[in-house]
Amino acid sequence: MPIRRRGRPGAIHPTVTRVLLTVLLVLLVCPTPAAAAGSGPSAWSVRPAGAVTDGVRRSAFSLDAAPGSTIKDAVVISNLSEVPLSFQVYGTDAYNTPRDGALAYREAGQAQQGVGRWVKLRTNALVIPAGRGAEIPFTLTVPPDATPGAHVGGIVALDNAVEQAGRDNGVDLGIQRAIAVRVQLTVGGPLTPGVGVRDVRLAHRPAGVPFRSGRATLRYTVVNTGNTVIQPSARPRATGLFGRTLKTFRTTRLPVLLPGQSTVITAVWDGAPPLDYVHASVRVSAQGMPAASAETGSVLLSWTTVAVLLALLALLALALSQVRRRRRARLEHTP
């Protein structure tokens, strides 16, 4: 996921005012024992230290600790290139991006509240020769008042080299690459998984042709209300007047959500009726916890359809008026 930050003038060119920082993330499920970035002259990997156990090497740090305790571990950075590489290494908090719920990590200069604050590395800057690796010990000190449950962060290795990526409106752009290996800490205490859904909204874009189906957009927010990591699923549904089923959306498996984090989900509905009162509901569930639901009601209205209906009603009223007038005239002329 790209992270934007302001760069130092002169890092690439005297007119540089912005650096684009590309961070390669190790998410909650990593199929390889180490995360690697780059290729050719700038390739490296980051992984937890430790020997292989039963043919499997750790791909992330999965730690358990009581409040007030200290954990000691180490991370290994390997330079896979043919030139020396200079790194900045730091602990960081993980979070879900509001837009799509993807897992991301905070930059070194941002405020760290959890794992990123509790991790202390023996060194935060180093140069690794070509083809060599370095093991960096660290301690993770859990505060005595740490809340029970999951706390997720990472250890990031940021390549200090800046690759020029071209110009945009007179501004030089550069790319820095980094890798984050995940640190998932479970603090002892009661585990209370929970999921919620809120802010269900239905927006309608009618077709320009009367009586033709339009497009509706259903938007809702899913929240991890507990203290464990969850991956929920959502199933929206739309009904019309008198409970008629108008649309059953496909069940969507949402991104992994960290405690207290949320994501906004959008579902597109092609074929929405031009005129109806629609009741939209969303049911969200995750393994091992009660499901949650929320709903909203909205009038779907196509003004072209309404205009045609009003015109038809006016013509019908005019025709009925003419029929009554002629009937009254016949009655008046009847002896």
Coordinates of C-alpha atoms in Angstrom, one line a residue:
M1 CA 0.0 0.0 0.0
P2 CA 1.4 3.4 -0.9
I3 CA 2.1 5.8 1.9
R4 CA 2.7 9.4 1.0
R5 CA 5.1 11.6 2.9
R6 CA 7.1 14.8 2.3
G7 CA 10.7 14.2 1.4
R8 CA 13.9 16.3 2.1
P9 CA 14.8 18.8 -0.6
G10 CA 17.8 17.5 -2.5
A11 CA 17.2 13.8 -1.7
I12 CA 16.7 13.2 -5.4
H13 CA 16.9 16.6 -7.0
P14 CA 17.0 20.2 -5.5
T15 CA 13.3 20.6 -6.6
V16 CA 12.1 17.5 -4.8
T17 CA 9.1 18.3 -2.6
R18 CA 7.5 14.9 -2.2
V19 CA 8.5 11.3 -1.8
L20 CA 6.2 8.3 -2.5
L21 CA 7.0 5.6 0.0
T22 CA 5.9 2.1 -1.2
V23 CA 5.6 -0.4 1.7
L24 CA 5.3 -4.1 1.0
L25 CA 3.3 -5.6 3.8
V26 CA 3.3 -9.0 5.4
L27 CA -0.4 -9.6 6.2
L28 CA -2.0 -12.0 8.7
V29 CA -1.4 -15.0 6.4
C30 CA 1.9 -15.2 4.7
P31 CA 2.7 -18.2 2.4
T32 CA 6.5 -17.7 2.6
P33 CA 8.9 -17.8 5.5
A34 CA 10.2 -14.3 4.7
A35 CA 8.9 -11.2 3.0
A36 CA 11.1 -9.9 0.2
A37 CA 11.2 -6.7 -1.7
G38 CA 12.9 -5.4 -4.8
S39 CA 15.0 -7.2 -7.3
G40 CA 18.4 -7.0 -8.9
P41 CA 20.5 -4.3 -7.2
S42 CA 18.1 -3.7 -4.3
A43 CA 16.6 -6.9 -3.1
W44 CA 16.2 -7.9 0.6
S45 CA 14.1 -10.0 2.9
V46 CA 12.8 -9.7 6.5
R47 CA 11.8 -12.5 8.8
P48 CA 11.6 -13.5 12.4
A49 CA 14.8 -15.0 13.8
G50 CA 14.9 -18.6 14.9
A51 CA 15.6 -22.1 13.7
V52 CA 13.2 -24.1 11.6
T53 CA 10.7 -26.2 13.6
D54 CA 9.3 -29.3 12.0
G55 CA 10.4 -28.0 8.6
V56 CA 8.6 -24.6 9.1
R57 CA 10.1 -21.3 9.7
R58 CA 8.1 -18.5 11.4
S59 CA 6.6 -16.1 8.9
A60 CA 5.4 -13.6 11.6
F61 CA 5.8 -13.0 15.3
S62 CA 2.9 -14.5 17.3
L63 CA 3.4 -13.7 20.9
D64 CA 1.5 -14.1 24.2
A65 CA 2.3 -12.1 27.3
A66 CA 0.8 -10.9 30.5
P67 CA 0.5 -7.1 31.3
G68 CA 3.8 -5.8 32.7
S69 CA 5.9 -8.5 31.1
T70 CA 8.8 -8.3 28.7
I71 CA 9.4 -10.5 25.6
K72 CA 12.8 -10.8 23.9
D73 CA 13.1 -11.8 20.3
A74 CA 15.0 -10.9 17.1
V75 CA 14.4 -10.1 13.5
V76 CA 16.6 -11.0 10.6
I77 CA 17.2 -8.7 7.6
S78 CA 19.0 -10.3 4.6
N79 CA 20.6 -8.4 1.8
L80 CA 19.9 -10.5 -1.3
S81 CA 21.6 -8.0 -3.7
E82 CA 25.1 -7.5 -4.9
V83 CA 25.6 -4.1 -3.3
P84 CA 25.5 -2.9 0.3
L85 CA 22.1 -1.6 1.5
S86 CA 21.4 0.9 4.2
F87 CA 18.2 0.4 6.3
Q88 CA 16.1 2.2 8.8
V89 CA 14.4 -0.3 11.2
Y90 CA 11.6 0.5 13.5
G91 CA 8.5 -0.9 15.3
T92 CA 5.1 0.2 14.1
D93 CA 1.4 -0.1 14.8
A94 CA -0.9 -1.8 12.3
Y95 CA -4.3 -0.5 11.3
N96 CA -7.0 -1.0 8.8
T97 CA -7.3 1.6 6.0
P98 CA -10.8 3.2 6.1
R99 CA -11.3 3.0 2.4
D100 CA -10.9 -0.7 1.8
G101 CA -10.0 -2.3 5.1
A102 CA -6.5 -3.4 4.0
L103 CA -3.9 -3.9 6.6
A104 CA -1.3 -1.1 6.7
Y105 CA 1.5 0.1 9.0
R106 CA 2.2 3.5 10.3
E107 CA 5.4 5.4 9.3
A108 CA 8.3 6.0 11.6
G109 CA 7.4 9.6 12.3
Q110 CA 3.8 8.9 13.1
A111 CA 2.5 8.5 16.7
Q112 CA 2.7 4.9 17.9
Q113 CA 0.3 3.8 20.6
G114 CA 0.6 0.0 20.8
V115 CA 3.2 -2.5 19.5
G116 CA 5.1 0.3 17.7
R117 CA 5.6 2.0 21.0
W118 CA 6.4 -1.1 23.0
V119 CA 9.1 -2.5 20.7
K120 CA 12.6 -1.4 21.3
L121 CA 15.2 -2.6 18.8
R122 CA 18.9 -2.8 19.6
T123 CA 19.6 -0.6 16.5
N124 CA 17.4 1.4 14.3
A125 CA 19.9 2.0 11.5
L126 CA 22.4 -0.3 9.8
V127 CA 24.3 -1.1 6.6
I128 CA 24.3 -4.7 5.5
P129 CA 27.0 -5.8 3.0
A130 CA 26.0 -7.6 -0.2
G131 CA 24.9 -11.2 0.3
R132 CA 24.9 -10.9 4.0
G133 CA 22.3 -10.8 6.8
A134 CA 21.9 -9.2 10.2
E135 CA 20.0 -10.3 13.2
I136 CA 18.6 -7.5 15.3
P137 CA 17.4 -8.3 18.8
F138 CA 14.5 -6.4 20.3
T139 CA 12.4 -6.3 23.4
L140 CA 8.7 -5.9 23.6
T141 CA 7.6 -4.5 27.0
V142 CA 3.9 -4.8 27.7
P143 CA 2.6 -1.9 29.9
P144 CA 0.9 -3.0 33.2
D145 CA -2.3 -1.3 32.0
A146 CA -2.4 -2.9 28.6
T147 CA -5.8 -4.1 27.6
P148 CA -6.4 -7.8 27.1
G149 CA -6.7 -9.2 23.6
A150 CA -4.9 -8.7 20.3
H151 CA -2.4 -5.9 19.6
V152 CA -1.0 -6.0 16.1
G153 CA 1.9 -4.2 14.7
G154 CA 5.1 -4.9 12.8
I155 CA 8.8 -4.4 12.5
V156 CA 9.7 -2.4 9.3
A157 CA 12.9 -2.4 7.4
L158 CA 13.0 0.7 5.2
D159 CA 15.6 0.9 2.4
N160 CA 17.2 4.4 2.6
A161 CA 17.8 4.5 -1.1
V162 CA 15.3 6.6 -3.1
E163 CA 14.5 5.5 -6.6
Q164 CA 13.6 8.2 -9.0
A165 CA 10.1 7.6 -10.5
G166 CA 9.8 10.5 -12.9
R167 CA 8.2 14.0 -12.7
D168 CA 4.7 15.1 -12.0
N169 CA 3.7 18.8 -12.8
G170 CA 7.3 19.9 -12.2
V171 CA 7.8 17.9 -9.0
D172 CA 10.3 15.1 -8.9
L173 CA 8.9 11.9 -7.5
G174 CA 10.8 9.1 -5.8
I175 CA 10.1 5.7 -4.3
Q176 CA 11.4 4.1 -1.1
R177 CA 10.7 0.5 -0.4
A178 CA 10.1 -1.2 2.9
I179 CA 8.9 -4.5 4.4
A180 CA 6.9 -5.0 7.5
V181 CA 6.9 -8.4 9.2
R182 CA 3.8 -8.7 11.4
V183 CA 3.9 -8.8 15.2
Q184 CA 0.7 -10.1 16.7
L185 CA 0.7 -9.9 20.5
T186 CA -2.1 -11.3 22.6
V187 CA -2.2 -9.8 26.1
G188 CA -3.6 -12.1 28.7
G189 CA -7.1 -11.6 30.0
P190 CA -10.7 -12.1 28.9
L191 CA -11.1 -12.4 25.1
T192 CA -14.4 -10.8 23.9
P193 CA -14.8 -11.1 20.1
G194 CA -17.5 -8.9 18.6
V195 CA -18.6 -7.4 15.3
G196 CA -21.0 -4.6 14.4
V197 CA -22.5 -2.9 11.4
R198 CA -23.6 0.7 11.2
D199 CA -24.3 3.7 8.8
V200 CA -26.2 1.7 6.3
R201 CA -27.1 4.0 3.4
L202 CA -28.8 3.5 0.0
A203 CA -28.1 5.9 -2.8
H204 CA -30.1 5.8 -6.1
R205 CA -29.1 6.9 -9.6
P206 CA -32.2 6.5 -11.8
A207 CA -32.1 5.9 -15.5
G208 CA -33.0 8.8 -17.8
V209 CA -35.7 6.7 -19.5
P210 CA -39.1 6.4 -17.8
F211 CA -39.8 3.0 -16.2
R212 CA -36.3 1.7 -16.9
S213 CA -34.2 0.2 -14.0
G214 CA -31.5 2.3 -12.5
R215 CA -28.5 1.8 -10.3
A216 CA -28.3 1.9 -6.5
T217 CA -25.3 1.9 -4.2
L218 CA -25.5 0.3 -0.8
R219 CA -22.8 1.5 1.6
Y220 CA -22.2 0.4 5.2
T221 CA -19.5 0.3 7.9
V222 CA -18.3 -2.9 9.6
V223 CA -16.6 -2.5 13.0
N224 CA -14.6 -4.9 15.1
T225 CA -16.2 -4.2 18.4
G226 CA -14.2 -6.9 20.3
N227 CA -10.6 -7.4 21.3
T228 CA -9.6 -10.2 18.9
V229 CA -8.7 -10.2 15.2
I230 CA -11.6 -11.2 13.1
Q231 CA -12.5 -11.7 9.4
P232 CA -16.2 -11.2 9.1
S233 CA -18.6 -11.9 6.2
A234 CA -21.5 -9.6 5.1
R235 CA -24.8 -10.4 3.4
P236 CA -26.9 -7.4 2.3
R237 CA -30.5 -7.7 1.2
A238 CA -33.1 -5.4 -0.3
T239 CA -36.9 -5.7 -0.2
G240 CA -39.6 -3.5 -1.7
L241 CA -43.2 -2.8 -0.7
F242 CA -45.1 -5.6 1.0
G243 CA -41.8 -7.5 1.6
R244 CA -41.0 -8.4 -2.0
T245 CA -37.4 -9.5 -2.4
L246 CA -35.8 -7.2 -4.9
K247 CA -32.1 -8.0 -4.5
T248 CA -30.1 -10.6 -2.5
F249 CA -26.5 -9.6 -2.7
R250 CA -23.7 -12.1 -2.8
T251 CA -22.1 -12.9 0.6
T252 CA -18.9 -10.8 0.8
R253 CA -15.9 -12.0 2.8
L254 CA -14.4 -8.8 4.3
P255 CA -10.8 -8.0 5.1
V256 CA -9.2 -9.0 8.4
L257 CA -10.2 -6.4 11.0
L258 CA -8.1 -5.5 14.0
P259 CA -9.7 -4.6 17.3
G260 CA -11.5 -1.3 17.2
Q261 CA -10.9 -0.9 13.5
S262 CA -13.6 -0.5 10.8
T263 CA -14.0 -0.5 7.0
V264 CA -16.6 0.9 4.7
I265 CA -18.1 -1.5 2.2
T266 CA -19.9 -0.5 -1.0
A267 CA -22.2 -2.8 -3.0
V268 CA -23.5 -1.8 -6.4
W269 CA -27.0 -2.8 -7.4
D270 CA -27.7 -2.7 -11.1
G271 CA -31.4 -3.1 -11.9
A272 CA -32.8 -1.1 -9.0
P273 CA -36.5 -0.2 -9.6
P274 CA -37.4 3.2 -10.9
L275 CA -40.1 3.8 -8.2
D276 CA -40.4 1.9 -4.9
Y277 CA -39.9 2.1 -1.2
V278 CA -36.8 -0.1 -0.5
H279 CA -35.8 -1.6 2.8
A280 CA -32.1 -2.5 2.8
S281 CA -30.6 -4.6 5.5
V282 CA -27.0 -5.9 6.2
R283 CA -26.2 -9.0 8.3
V284 CA -22.6 -9.4 9.4
S285 CA -21.2 -12.5 11.0
A286 CA -17.9 -13.9 12.0
Q287 CA -16.9 -17.3 13.4
G288 CA -17.4 -17.7 17.2
M289 CA -19.6 -14.7 17.8
P290 CA -23.2 -13.5 17.4
A291 CA -24.1 -11.9 14.1
A292 CA -25.0 -8.2 13.9
S293 CA -27.4 -6.4 11.6
A294 CA -28.5 -2.9 10.6
E295 CA -31.0 -1.6 8.1
T296 CA -32.3 1.5 6.4
G297 CA -35.3 2.5 4.3
S298 CA -35.3 4.8 1.2
V299 CA -37.6 5.8 -1.5
L300 CA -36.2 5.1 -5.0
L301 CA -37.5 7.8 -7.3
S302 CA -37.1 8.4 -11.0
W303 CA -38.4 11.9 -11.9
T304 CA -38.9 10.9 -15.5
T305 CA -41.1 8.0 -14.4
V306 CA -43.0 10.2 -12.0
A307 CA -43.5 12.8 -14.7
V308 CA -44.9 10.2 -17.1
L309 CA -47.2 8.8 -14.4
L310 CA -48.5 12.3 -13.5
A311 CA -49.1 13.0 -17.2
L312 CA -51.0 9.7 -17.6
L313 CA -53.1 10.6 -14.5
A314 CA -53.8 14.0 -15.8
L315 CA -55.0 12.5 -19.1
L316 CA -57.1 10.0 -17.3
A317 CA -58.7 12.7 -15.1
L318 CA -59.4 14.8 -18.3
A319 CA -61.0 11.8 -20.0
L320 CA -63.2 11.1 -17.0
S321 CA -64.2 14.7 -16.8
Q322 CA -65.2 14.6 -20.5
V323 CA -67.2 11.4 -19.9
R324 CA -69.1 13.0 -17.0
R325 CA -69.8 16.2 -19.0
R326 CA -71.2 14.3 -21.9
R327 CA -73.3 12.1 -19.6
R328 CA -74.7 15.2 -17.9
A329 CA -75.4 16.8 -21.2
R330 CA -77.4 13.7 -22.4
L331 CA -79.4 13.7 -19.1
E332 CA -80.3 17.4 -19.5
H333 CA -81.6 16.9 -23.1
T334 CA -83.6 13.8 -22.2
P335 CA -87.4 14.6 -22.1

